[in-house]
């Protein structure tokens, strides 16, 4: 069964049928920031396109703002599956300019072997539309399709879905048009409202689910009233399925469960408002049934504006912890400010070189100077930080007049800084406990990812005297500045959407699909906001979209506004609170706005409500099972649990991941051979074809990893593959499947692995794992072979449990073996497999319980580990041999 988001399933299709797409192996997948930064670094290519300023703004707009606008429109072309050829012949200058920008963007993606988020679906649609044999094979595989949250789908997703459904049309979509929130991401509410019309009359069966099993009737009545009071028609048709939600059949307490929370302040003041919110929360805890702050969620239109941030700071300063991972507070956190301050201290030339012209000033420099540099130097003067001062001062002097290339870059300095108590305190066991679950450690891990990403994007491996000033400017003036402007989220645990001990501050969009005992809905000063632009209108009115306009332009902002707050109100289980810092319209505008005024005034004050009569549910636990594989998790943990903790659990990013280029190259090319055979194209597997696959794989791998093989090593890798070809040629019919991803859902976790299968005797299968090395000595390398055998035993267990195939034998195939038998074969021993899986279970239990203690430090691994400086000063708590 295929299970996933549209994007993940489309990505799986692209991986499975990559040879039919423009994508090469080892392609880079962008997130939104990667995509915008990619455009920013290449904005000159787009500025040269005729009339491009009509799409992205003129040069006075600034490169970052231009890249932001460009990003929006390029994604629009992908999400709407617009035809570039049609756009290129448009009579409108803006449309032709958009076509030129899209064409250039596609060229740059192809040249760099990259794929962006919206492009995943665009490429999948091209695959299905242009390759009927691929579509036919997928239709044969998928007999039934089901889609959840269908109100949030877009045009391209509908087209993909209808292609896959084919003539069988065994299709079920589930959704609530009242919760369609993602127009700004390309979603269109018409997909669910017009779904029945896609089929012949009477063909589509419609089932209404109108019972709310979550909320108290008073809450349901409140949001029913909200929806009923709105205008959903343009005079000719309604843009909503008519419905009225009803509560579950149960007895409920006779008490108001929808109330208002309000206070008034003088303009610019917040004392009354902040105090009222705090008093409300304390009353819930002291007089009511509240047992954990995580039972309360505040929902806002945005959590990044100053009013929300000020409230969060106030509550935290008065003992109410706030969980708000998307509030733009990443750069405010102490650990991040100190780390940035430390980097500035280590490059004392920064204040001089940051000005690219006399009189220029960036707002972020004030943040650097006061919040970061001063905070760090204040700490540096303290006696307990003398060791760090003694380390940092001579290094800063060296960097100020760097004369020789260093053997490190910014990320290397980051890992050195972790050894000192100012930073190591964020990583110790005590810091990992408590309310914030190691938030500071995870923020530092995110910072390591940002630094390594910056170095990758700017081709920095070490500090170089020739480029150091440029690199410093790029890091602080551009990279960090754009991240701060755009906002960067803090760590979010998918398995715990409402961390214990914290009140949640979430956007309404974040809260979608979740439920909370108490919901405080803020942002009641909001009014409907226009989202479309003149270029949107041009695309719709010009007939460039696949369908004519659906909703009236002047009503769209109202429809979206009404759906947004319906979603917010319906998150509440036991108590819904409409909260407003009341203003009469002067200065910042009226609060609550006229859109909420009638509903807000109709509710009783929380002070007039007997909170003791309310019972609050506990926040439901989400039992998300984590995935574990043998090589990526178990072997790493066994070799060094501390490495596992930092690089897997906390997700620190190594300075240099040592890519096994040789082995990966051999594996990828052997997989190309196997895929051709499995496609029934054994005849194309020739030495020339293998050399071509090998060359392409090497080009793409080395370009992505920026690691290269010496000619002799490259020739040796090709020899491995040709030797395999010569040995196996004529026996290709034994291949059953290649690089099969198999997962098994166990009681507490998911076991995963990738295997190659060949046909065995008597209807069995045999597992093969390729090793791009010489066959080891069976005696001297007994321990290593035993570890490999354990891995094969796990794979055999996966195959038998998941697929029903009987595994008869397991093999290691050594492609480096020149003259002898390249196989090392193990008979399958069910008792040995049982012991291996039991050991696996034990290790997973240790990981899940956070037990990273070791019996000793694995010195052989420390030399190449980025955490060695930290570990060298750590107070170890070793576990005794068992």
XYZ file of C-alpha atoms in Angstrom, residues 22-614:
593
model
C 14.793 14.734 -16.778
C 16.187 13.933 -13.347
C 19.568 12.307 -12.918
C 20.716 10.336 -9.926
C 21.635 12.170 -6.726
C 19.427 15.169 -7.485
C 19.144 17.895 -4.847
C 15.692 18.533 -3.379
C 15.073 22.156 -2.339
C 13.075 23.407 0.592
C 11.546 26.888 0.225
C 14.594 28.733 1.565
C 16.941 26.686 -0.654
C 14.788 27.526 -3.648
C 14.709 31.252 -2.956
C 18.436 31.386 -2.198
C 19.097 29.497 -5.442
C 17.173 32.205 -7.317
C 18.868 34.974 -5.323
C 22.329 33.715 -6.247
C 21.322 33.584 -9.930
C 19.085 36.649 -10.117
C 21.323 38.114 -12.829
C 20.134 35.352 -15.207
C 16.563 36.522 -14.743
C 17.270 40.243 -14.872
C 18.554 39.695 -18.404
C 15.171 38.325 -19.548
C 13.094 40.828 -21.482
C 10.392 42.482 -19.345
C 11.281 40.279 -16.335
C 10.726 43.289 -14.052
C 6.983 42.914 -14.737
C 7.137 39.594 -12.881
C 9.701 40.145 -10.136
C 9.946 43.921 -9.776
C 12.702 46.226 -11.003
C 16.304 46.260 -9.759
C 15.452 48.882 -7.129
C 13.313 46.233 -5.422
C 16.470 44.459 -4.272
C 17.748 41.005 -5.163
C 16.179 39.179 -2.202
C 12.758 40.720 -2.730
C 13.010 39.983 -6.461
C 13.836 36.358 -5.733
C 10.818 36.158 -3.418
C 8.469 37.449 -6.111
C 10.039 35.191 -8.694
C 9.629 32.192 -6.415
C 5.917 32.872 -6.073
C 5.262 33.008 -9.807
C 7.480 30.086 -10.771
C 5.631 27.932 -8.227
C 2.317 29.183 -9.623
C 3.253 27.897 -13.083
C 4.133 24.487 -11.597
C 1.139 24.169 -9.277
C -1.333 25.170 -11.979
C 0.473 22.944 -14.521
C 0.499 25.826 -17.000
C 1.772 25.158 -20.504
C 5.036 27.136 -21.012
C 4.610 27.050 -24.791
C 1.171 28.626 -24.454
C 2.551 31.325 -22.156
C 5.388 32.132 -24.575
C 2.960 33.064 -27.363
C 0.720 35.206 -25.141
C -0.151 38.748 -26.286
C 0.564 40.099 -22.798
C 4.115 41.209 -21.982
C 3.811 40.015 -18.376
C 2.778 36.509 -19.427
C 5.596 36.199 -21.970
C 8.059 37.427 -19.347
C 6.761 34.805 -16.917
C 7.257 32.146 -19.602
C 10.838 33.311 -20.129
C 11.560 33.209 -16.406
C 10.090 29.726 -16.092
C 12.090 28.480 -19.076
C 15.310 29.886 -17.624
C 14.499 28.398 -14.215
C 13.952 24.946 -15.715
C 17.306 25.233 -17.518
C 19.070 26.124 -14.263
C 17.384 23.254 -12.421
C 18.426 20.823 -15.141
C 21.978 22.156 -15.205
C 22.284 21.759 -11.416
C 20.237 18.522 -11.172
C 17.817 20.121 -8.689
C 14.155 19.752 -7.917
C 11.967 22.106 -5.896
C 8.908 21.256 -3.812
C 6.266 22.300 -6.351
C 8.363 20.761 -9.121
C 7.934 17.288 -7.595
C 4.299 17.222 -8.721
C 5.038 19.026 -11.992
C 7.595 16.367 -12.955
C 5.255 13.568 -11.835
C 2.485 14.934 -14.064
C 4.877 15.099 -17.029
C 5.863 11.483 -16.311
C 2.259 10.269 -16.304
C 1.130 12.319 -19.304
C 4.126 11.619 -21.539
C 4.679 7.926 -20.796
C 1.498 5.862 -21.267
C 3.300 2.620 -20.386
C 4.294 4.026 -16.978
C 0.732 5.235 -16.373
C -0.665 1.839 -17.387
C 1.629 0.001 -14.979
C 0.613 2.292 -12.117
C -3.097 1.955 -12.914
C -2.667 -1.811 -12.797
C -1.002 -1.484 -9.396
C -3.472 0.971 -7.820
C -6.950 -0.510 -7.761
C -8.288 2.011 -5.219
C -7.344 5.579 -4.342
C -8.252 7.571 -1.243
C -7.403 11.199 -0.506
C -7.803 12.996 2.803
C -8.021 16.793 3.285
C -9.222 17.089 -0.304
C -10.265 20.705 0.209
C -6.548 21.621 0.286
C -5.602 20.077 -3.069
C -4.566 22.081 -6.104
C -5.048 21.851 -9.851
C -2.056 19.640 -10.576
C -2.989 17.213 -7.795
C -6.478 16.789 -9.242
C -4.993 16.060 -12.667
C -2.577 13.467 -11.247
C -5.380 11.851 -9.283
C -7.734 11.573 -12.248
C -4.936 10.118 -14.403
C -4.221 7.433 -11.817
C -7.919 6.686 -11.254
C -8.384 5.974 -14.976
C -11.544 4.281 -16.130
C -11.985 2.287 -12.906
C -12.594 5.504 -10.953
C -12.358 3.680 -7.634
C -11.751 6.962 -5.909
C -12.777 8.289 -2.497
C -11.993 11.813 -1.365
C -12.613 13.114 2.150
C -12.634 16.758 3.099
C -14.402 19.734 4.617
C -14.842 22.719 2.335
C -15.238 24.879 5.459
C -11.583 24.179 6.291
C -10.002 25.097 2.951
C -7.082 27.287 4.107
C -4.251 26.891 1.646
C -5.079 29.100 -1.330
C -1.775 30.924 -0.730
C -0.019 27.618 -1.473
C -1.950 27.058 -4.667
C -4.887 25.071 -3.251
C -8.302 25.605 -4.793
C -11.594 25.000 -2.981
C -13.254 24.186 -6.300
C -11.677 20.716 -6.299
C -13.977 19.522 -3.524
C -16.987 21.692 -4.386
C -16.969 20.530 -8.022
C -15.856 16.953 -7.390
C -19.283 15.369 -8.056
C -19.429 17.166 -11.421
C -16.321 15.326 -12.645
C -18.427 12.193 -13.091
C -21.654 11.262 -14.886
C -24.901 12.045 -13.084
C -25.424 9.684 -10.147
C -21.970 8.147 -10.416
C -20.444 9.969 -7.434
C -21.902 8.971 -4.077
C -21.795 11.740 -1.482
C -21.760 11.008 2.263
C -22.127 13.826 4.817
C -20.327 13.499 8.140
C -21.891 16.128 10.386
C -21.357 14.807 13.937
C -18.625 16.531 15.911
C -17.215 13.975 18.369
C -14.749 16.508 19.775
C -16.544 19.544 21.152
C -19.049 20.677 23.748
C -22.401 21.707 22.148
C -21.841 25.360 23.164
C -18.688 25.477 21.042
C -20.439 23.831 18.097
C -23.329 26.282 18.391
C -20.865 29.202 18.335
C -19.115 28.199 15.135
C -22.396 27.164 13.472
C -23.620 30.681 14.224
C -20.427 32.115 12.732
C -20.854 30.196 9.460
C -24.599 30.819 9.208
C -24.093 34.572 9.569
C -21.716 34.716 6.582
C -22.624 35.293 2.939
C -21.576 32.315 0.781
C -23.369 33.270 -2.413
C -22.827 35.573 -5.367
C -26.540 35.606 -6.132
C -26.353 32.696 -8.573
C -24.710 29.853 -6.626
C -23.413 29.004 -3.174
C -19.707 28.389 -2.650
C -20.233 26.067 0.278
C -21.907 22.704 0.889
C -24.831 23.540 3.157
C -24.447 21.823 6.502
C -24.982 22.212 10.217
C -22.703 20.385 12.638
C -24.292 18.534 15.580
C -22.683 17.248 18.807
C -22.256 13.614 19.797
C -25.069 11.984 21.742
C -23.977 12.540 25.348
C -24.770 14.485 28.511
C -22.794 17.744 28.841
C -22.397 20.190 31.779
C -24.845 23.108 31.696
C -22.238 25.867 31.602
C -21.084 28.405 29.033
C -18.248 26.871 26.997
C -17.759 29.784 24.613
C -16.662 32.957 26.399
C -14.878 36.221 25.747
C -11.608 37.473 27.230
C -10.900 41.178 26.901
C -9.179 44.200 28.389
C -8.583 47.824 27.405
C -5.321 49.763 27.525
C -4.238 53.223 26.565
C -2.703 53.358 23.057
C 0.726 51.735 23.081
C 0.137 50.085 26.479
C -0.444 46.374 27.180
C -0.430 46.097 30.994
C -4.159 45.452 31.417
C -4.318 43.026 28.504
C -1.311 40.981 29.572
C -2.491 40.847 33.169
C -5.992 39.773 32.136
C -4.636 36.887 30.039
C -2.364 35.783 32.880
C -5.180 35.974 35.423
C -7.432 33.907 33.149
C -4.772 31.204 32.826
C -4.052 31.134 36.550
C -7.778 30.830 37.241
C -8.022 27.839 34.947
C -5.205 26.211 36.856
C -6.125 27.232 40.411
C -9.920 27.183 40.304
C -10.630 24.895 37.383
C -9.780 21.398 36.234
C -6.629 22.288 34.292
C -3.739 19.963 35.153
C -1.153 20.852 32.491
C -0.462 24.045 30.558
C -0.425 22.015 27.322
C -4.211 21.789 27.558
C -4.324 25.443 26.433
C -3.620 26.644 22.900
C -3.608 30.252 21.710
C -4.386 30.533 17.997
C -3.392 33.578 15.950
C -3.373 34.607 12.337
C 0.392 35.033 12.739
C 2.674 34.331 15.704
C 5.384 36.638 14.386
C 3.895 40.074 15.065
C 5.046 42.111 18.056
C 1.745 41.859 19.968
C 1.922 38.057 20.026
C 5.647 38.023 20.812
C 5.170 40.531 23.648
C 2.427 38.391 25.159
C 4.607 35.258 24.926
C 7.505 37.044 26.631
C 5.201 38.365 29.366
C 3.735 34.954 30.128
C 7.162 33.310 30.222
C 8.452 36.011 32.561
C 5.543 35.189 34.903
C 6.115 31.444 35.010
C 3.903 30.255 32.142
C 6.153 28.517 29.573
C 5.175 29.128 25.944
C 5.734 26.712 23.071
C 5.794 28.738 19.860
C 8.186 27.115 17.355
C 7.248 29.363 14.429
C 7.269 32.684 16.215
C 10.516 34.026 14.714
C 12.149 33.800 18.130
C 15.009 31.543 16.958
C 17.390 34.490 16.658
C 16.284 35.792 20.066
C 17.302 32.632 21.899
C 20.299 33.017 24.182
C 22.252 30.137 22.687
C 21.910 31.547 19.157
C 22.768 35.117 20.125
C 25.854 33.920 22.004
C 26.988 31.726 19.106
C 26.612 34.561 16.600
C 28.399 36.864 19.031
C 31.241 34.333 19.323
C 31.636 34.145 15.541
C 31.721 37.948 15.313
C 34.371 38.031 18.071
C 36.457 35.504 16.109
C 36.345 37.785 13.035
C 37.124 41.266 14.426
C 37.280 42.724 10.912
C 33.512 42.269 10.505
C 32.484 45.816 11.637
C 34.912 47.255 9.077
C 34.173 45.023 6.093
C 30.396 44.757 6.480
C 29.852 48.174 4.869
C 30.029 47.755 1.104
C 29.760 51.543 0.663
C 30.173 54.585 2.883
C 27.082 55.486 4.900
C 25.307 52.173 4.360
C 23.558 50.529 7.298
C 21.558 47.333 7.758
C 19.080 47.025 10.628
C 20.449 43.609 11.535
C 23.820 45.174 12.480
C 22.176 46.640 15.602
C 21.081 43.114 16.526
C 24.604 41.803 15.939
C 26.238 44.584 17.971
C 23.942 44.629 20.992
C 22.060 41.344 21.238
C 24.939 39.124 20.086
C 28.442 40.623 20.329
C 27.895 42.514 23.590
C 26.147 39.532 25.164
C 29.087 37.293 24.260
C 31.837 39.663 25.381
C 30.024 40.252 28.673
C 30.162 36.502 29.246
C 33.766 36.304 28.085
C 34.870 38.637 30.882
C 33.612 36.270 33.566
C 36.314 34.237 35.361
C 34.626 30.931 34.567
C 35.070 31.612 30.842
C 38.819 32.359 30.984
C 39.707 29.157 29.109
C 37.474 30.205 26.244
C 38.989 33.708 26.248
C 42.495 32.232 26.105
C 41.397 30.125 23.110
C 39.425 32.814 21.286
C 41.690 35.877 21.593
C 44.729 34.543 19.629
C 42.397 32.961 17.064
C 40.645 36.298 16.494
C 44.016 38.006 15.993
C 44.970 35.365 13.464
C 41.704 35.773 11.529
C 42.028 39.578 11.492
C 45.161 39.313 9.339
C 44.794 35.815 7.902
C 47.855 35.066 5.785
C 47.521 31.337 5.223
C 44.622 29.077 4.343
C 43.163 27.480 7.465
C 42.106 23.851 7.721
C 38.579 24.769 8.899
C 35.696 27.081 8.048
C 32.850 28.650 10.056
C 31.235 25.301 10.916
C 34.540 23.990 12.260
C 34.723 26.951 14.650
C 31.136 26.267 15.725
C 32.047 22.729 16.827
C 35.158 24.010 18.636
C 33.032 26.460 20.620
C 30.821 23.665 21.948
C 33.632 22.458 24.210
C 33.389 25.533 26.474
C 30.907 25.687 29.386
C 29.159 28.737 27.935
C 27.805 26.417 25.216
C 28.301 22.891 26.562
C 25.798 23.671 29.362
C 23.075 23.605 26.700
C 24.024 20.044 25.780
C 24.357 18.283 29.132
C 21.845 15.757 30.424
C 20.190 18.252 32.774
C 19.440 20.626 29.886
C 17.775 17.775 27.996
C 15.246 17.276 30.763
C 12.444 19.593 31.827
C 9.865 21.644 30.029
C 11.686 22.611 26.854
C 13.077 19.126 26.071
C 16.507 20.369 25.103
C 15.251 23.279 22.994
C 18.621 25.061 23.189
C 20.502 21.949 22.046
C 18.133 21.514 19.111
C 18.476 25.191 18.200
C 22.259 24.782 18.154
C 21.798 21.717 15.947
C 19.712 23.831 13.567
C 22.465 26.445 13.608
C 24.998 23.771 12.599
C 22.762 22.878 9.665
C 22.546 26.534 8.615
C 26.325 27.014 8.729
C 27.056 23.890 6.715
C 24.353 24.854 4.226
C 25.902 28.315 3.826
C 29.334 26.804 3.220
C 27.886 24.382 0.666
C 25.989 27.099 -1.207
C 29.072 29.341 -1.321
C 31.626 26.615 -2.066
C 33.500 27.186 1.199
C 35.562 24.317 2.592
C 38.204 26.310 4.520
C 38.925 29.935 5.422
C 40.983 31.490 2.651
C 42.818 34.868 2.960
C 41.705 35.841 -0.547
C 37.987 35.358 0.116
C 37.558 35.748 3.878
C 36.103 39.279 3.781
C 33.629 38.317 1.062
C 32.591 35.192 2.961
C 32.069 37.132 6.209
C 29.865 39.664 4.403
C 27.861 36.928 2.705
C 27.308 35.080 5.981
C 26.191 38.040 8.107
C 24.854 40.585 5.607
C 22.967 38.101 3.452
C 22.501 34.573 4.745
C 21.673 35.241 8.416
C 19.812 38.421 7.534
C 17.527 36.634 5.050
C 16.883 33.845 7.536
C 15.948 36.363 10.213
C 13.718 38.349 7.863
C 11.959 35.252 6.556
C 11.675 33.626 9.939
C 13.072 30.278 10.937
C 11.125 27.836 13.046
C 12.398 26.085 16.129
C 12.282 22.333 16.638
C 8.843 20.695 16.498
C 8.343 17.140 17.706
C 5.786 15.502 15.403
C 4.952 12.992 18.113
C 4.089 15.703 20.657
C 2.190 18.579 19.104
C 1.441 20.097 22.544
C 4.535 19.589 24.750
C 3.808 19.008 28.419
C 4.251 22.015 30.688
C 3.766 24.632 27.946
C 0.950 26.769 26.633
C 0.967 26.542 22.824
C 1.096 29.639 20.622
C 0.192 28.481 17.115
C -1.011 29.916 13.852
C -4.503 28.841 12.859
C -2.936 27.011 9.925
C -0.643 25.091 12.303
C -3.599 24.023 14.424
C -5.505 22.484 11.534
C -6.253 18.840 12.227
C -5.421 19.221 15.918
C -7.626 19.588 18.974
C -7.106 21.238 22.357
C -9.207 21.224 25.544
C -8.986 25.040 25.749
C -8.612 27.223 22.670
C -7.981 30.952 23.021
C -8.575 32.514 19.626
C -6.805 35.841 19.183
C -6.216 38.082 16.139
C -9.812 39.299 16.341
C -8.691 42.666 14.973
C -8.228 40.895 11.612
C -10.165 41.765 8.476
C -10.359 39.968 5.114
C -7.251 40.590 2.998
C -6.954 40.531 -0.762
C -4.527 37.868 -1.940
C -4.688 38.062 -5.726
C -2.691 40.472 -7.899
C -3.062 41.965 -11.356
C -0.953 39.139 -12.797
C -3.288 36.580 -11.189
C -6.220 38.271 -12.902
C -4.361 38.323 -16.211
C -3.675 34.587 -16.004
C -7.312 33.816 -15.191
C -8.973 36.213 -17.617
C -6.586 35.308 -20.421
C -7.559 31.653 -20.345
C -4.082 30.423 -19.440
C -5.311 28.281 -16.551
C -6.801 24.841 -17.150
C -10.204 26.056 -15.929
C -12.107 29.318 -16.031
C -12.397 31.388 -12.851
C -14.495 29.764 -10.139
C -15.163 32.097 -7.191
C -15.889 35.813 -7.746
C -12.689 37.802 -7.238
C -14.283 40.285 -4.873
C -15.628 37.485 -2.632
C -12.493 35.312 -2.351
C -10.927 37.211 0.544
C -14.201 36.974 2.507
C -14.623 33.246 1.860
C -11.063 32.522 2.975
C -11.452 34.694 6.085
C -14.662 32.920 7.085
C -13.111 29.465 6.625
C -9.982 30.424 8.568
C -11.825 31.372 11.733
C -14.264 28.466 11.474
C -11.197 26.223 11.576
C -9.877 28.065 14.632
C -13.149 27.920 16.565
C -13.653 24.214 15.849
C -10.301 23.170 17.403
C -11.747 23.536 20.920
C -12.949 20.538 22.906
C -14.123 21.915 26.257
C -13.741 25.705 26.216
C -13.554 28.250 23.393
C -12.299 31.721 24.300
C -12.520 34.699 21.944
C -9.795 37.073 23.089
C -9.295 40.719 22.189
C -7.294 43.635 23.472
C -10.107 46.048 22.844
C -9.439 49.198 20.819
C -11.937 51.723 19.569
C -10.405 52.185 16.138
C -7.768 54.795 16.827
C -4.153 54.094 15.907
C -3.829 50.342 15.423
C -7.443 49.930 14.310
C -10.572 48.513 15.859
C -10.417 45.366 17.983
C -12.424 43.254 17.694
C -13.089 44.212 14.060
C -16.593 44.630 12.754
C -16.502 41.047 11.441
C -16.257 39.608 14.972
C -18.061 42.281 16.966
C -21.558 40.685 16.970
C -20.316 37.211 17.928
C -17.821 38.560 20.475
C -20.447 40.697 22.254
C -22.925 37.818 22.350
C -20.597 35.725 24.537
C -20.407 35.986 28.338
C -17.163 37.127 29.944
C -14.946 34.391 31.339
C -15.257 36.163 34.689
C -19.001 35.456 34.684
C -18.473 31.759 33.997
C -18.119 29.096 36.679
C -14.887 27.473 35.560
C -15.154 24.886 38.315
C -18.022 23.258 36.401
C -15.774 22.500 33.421
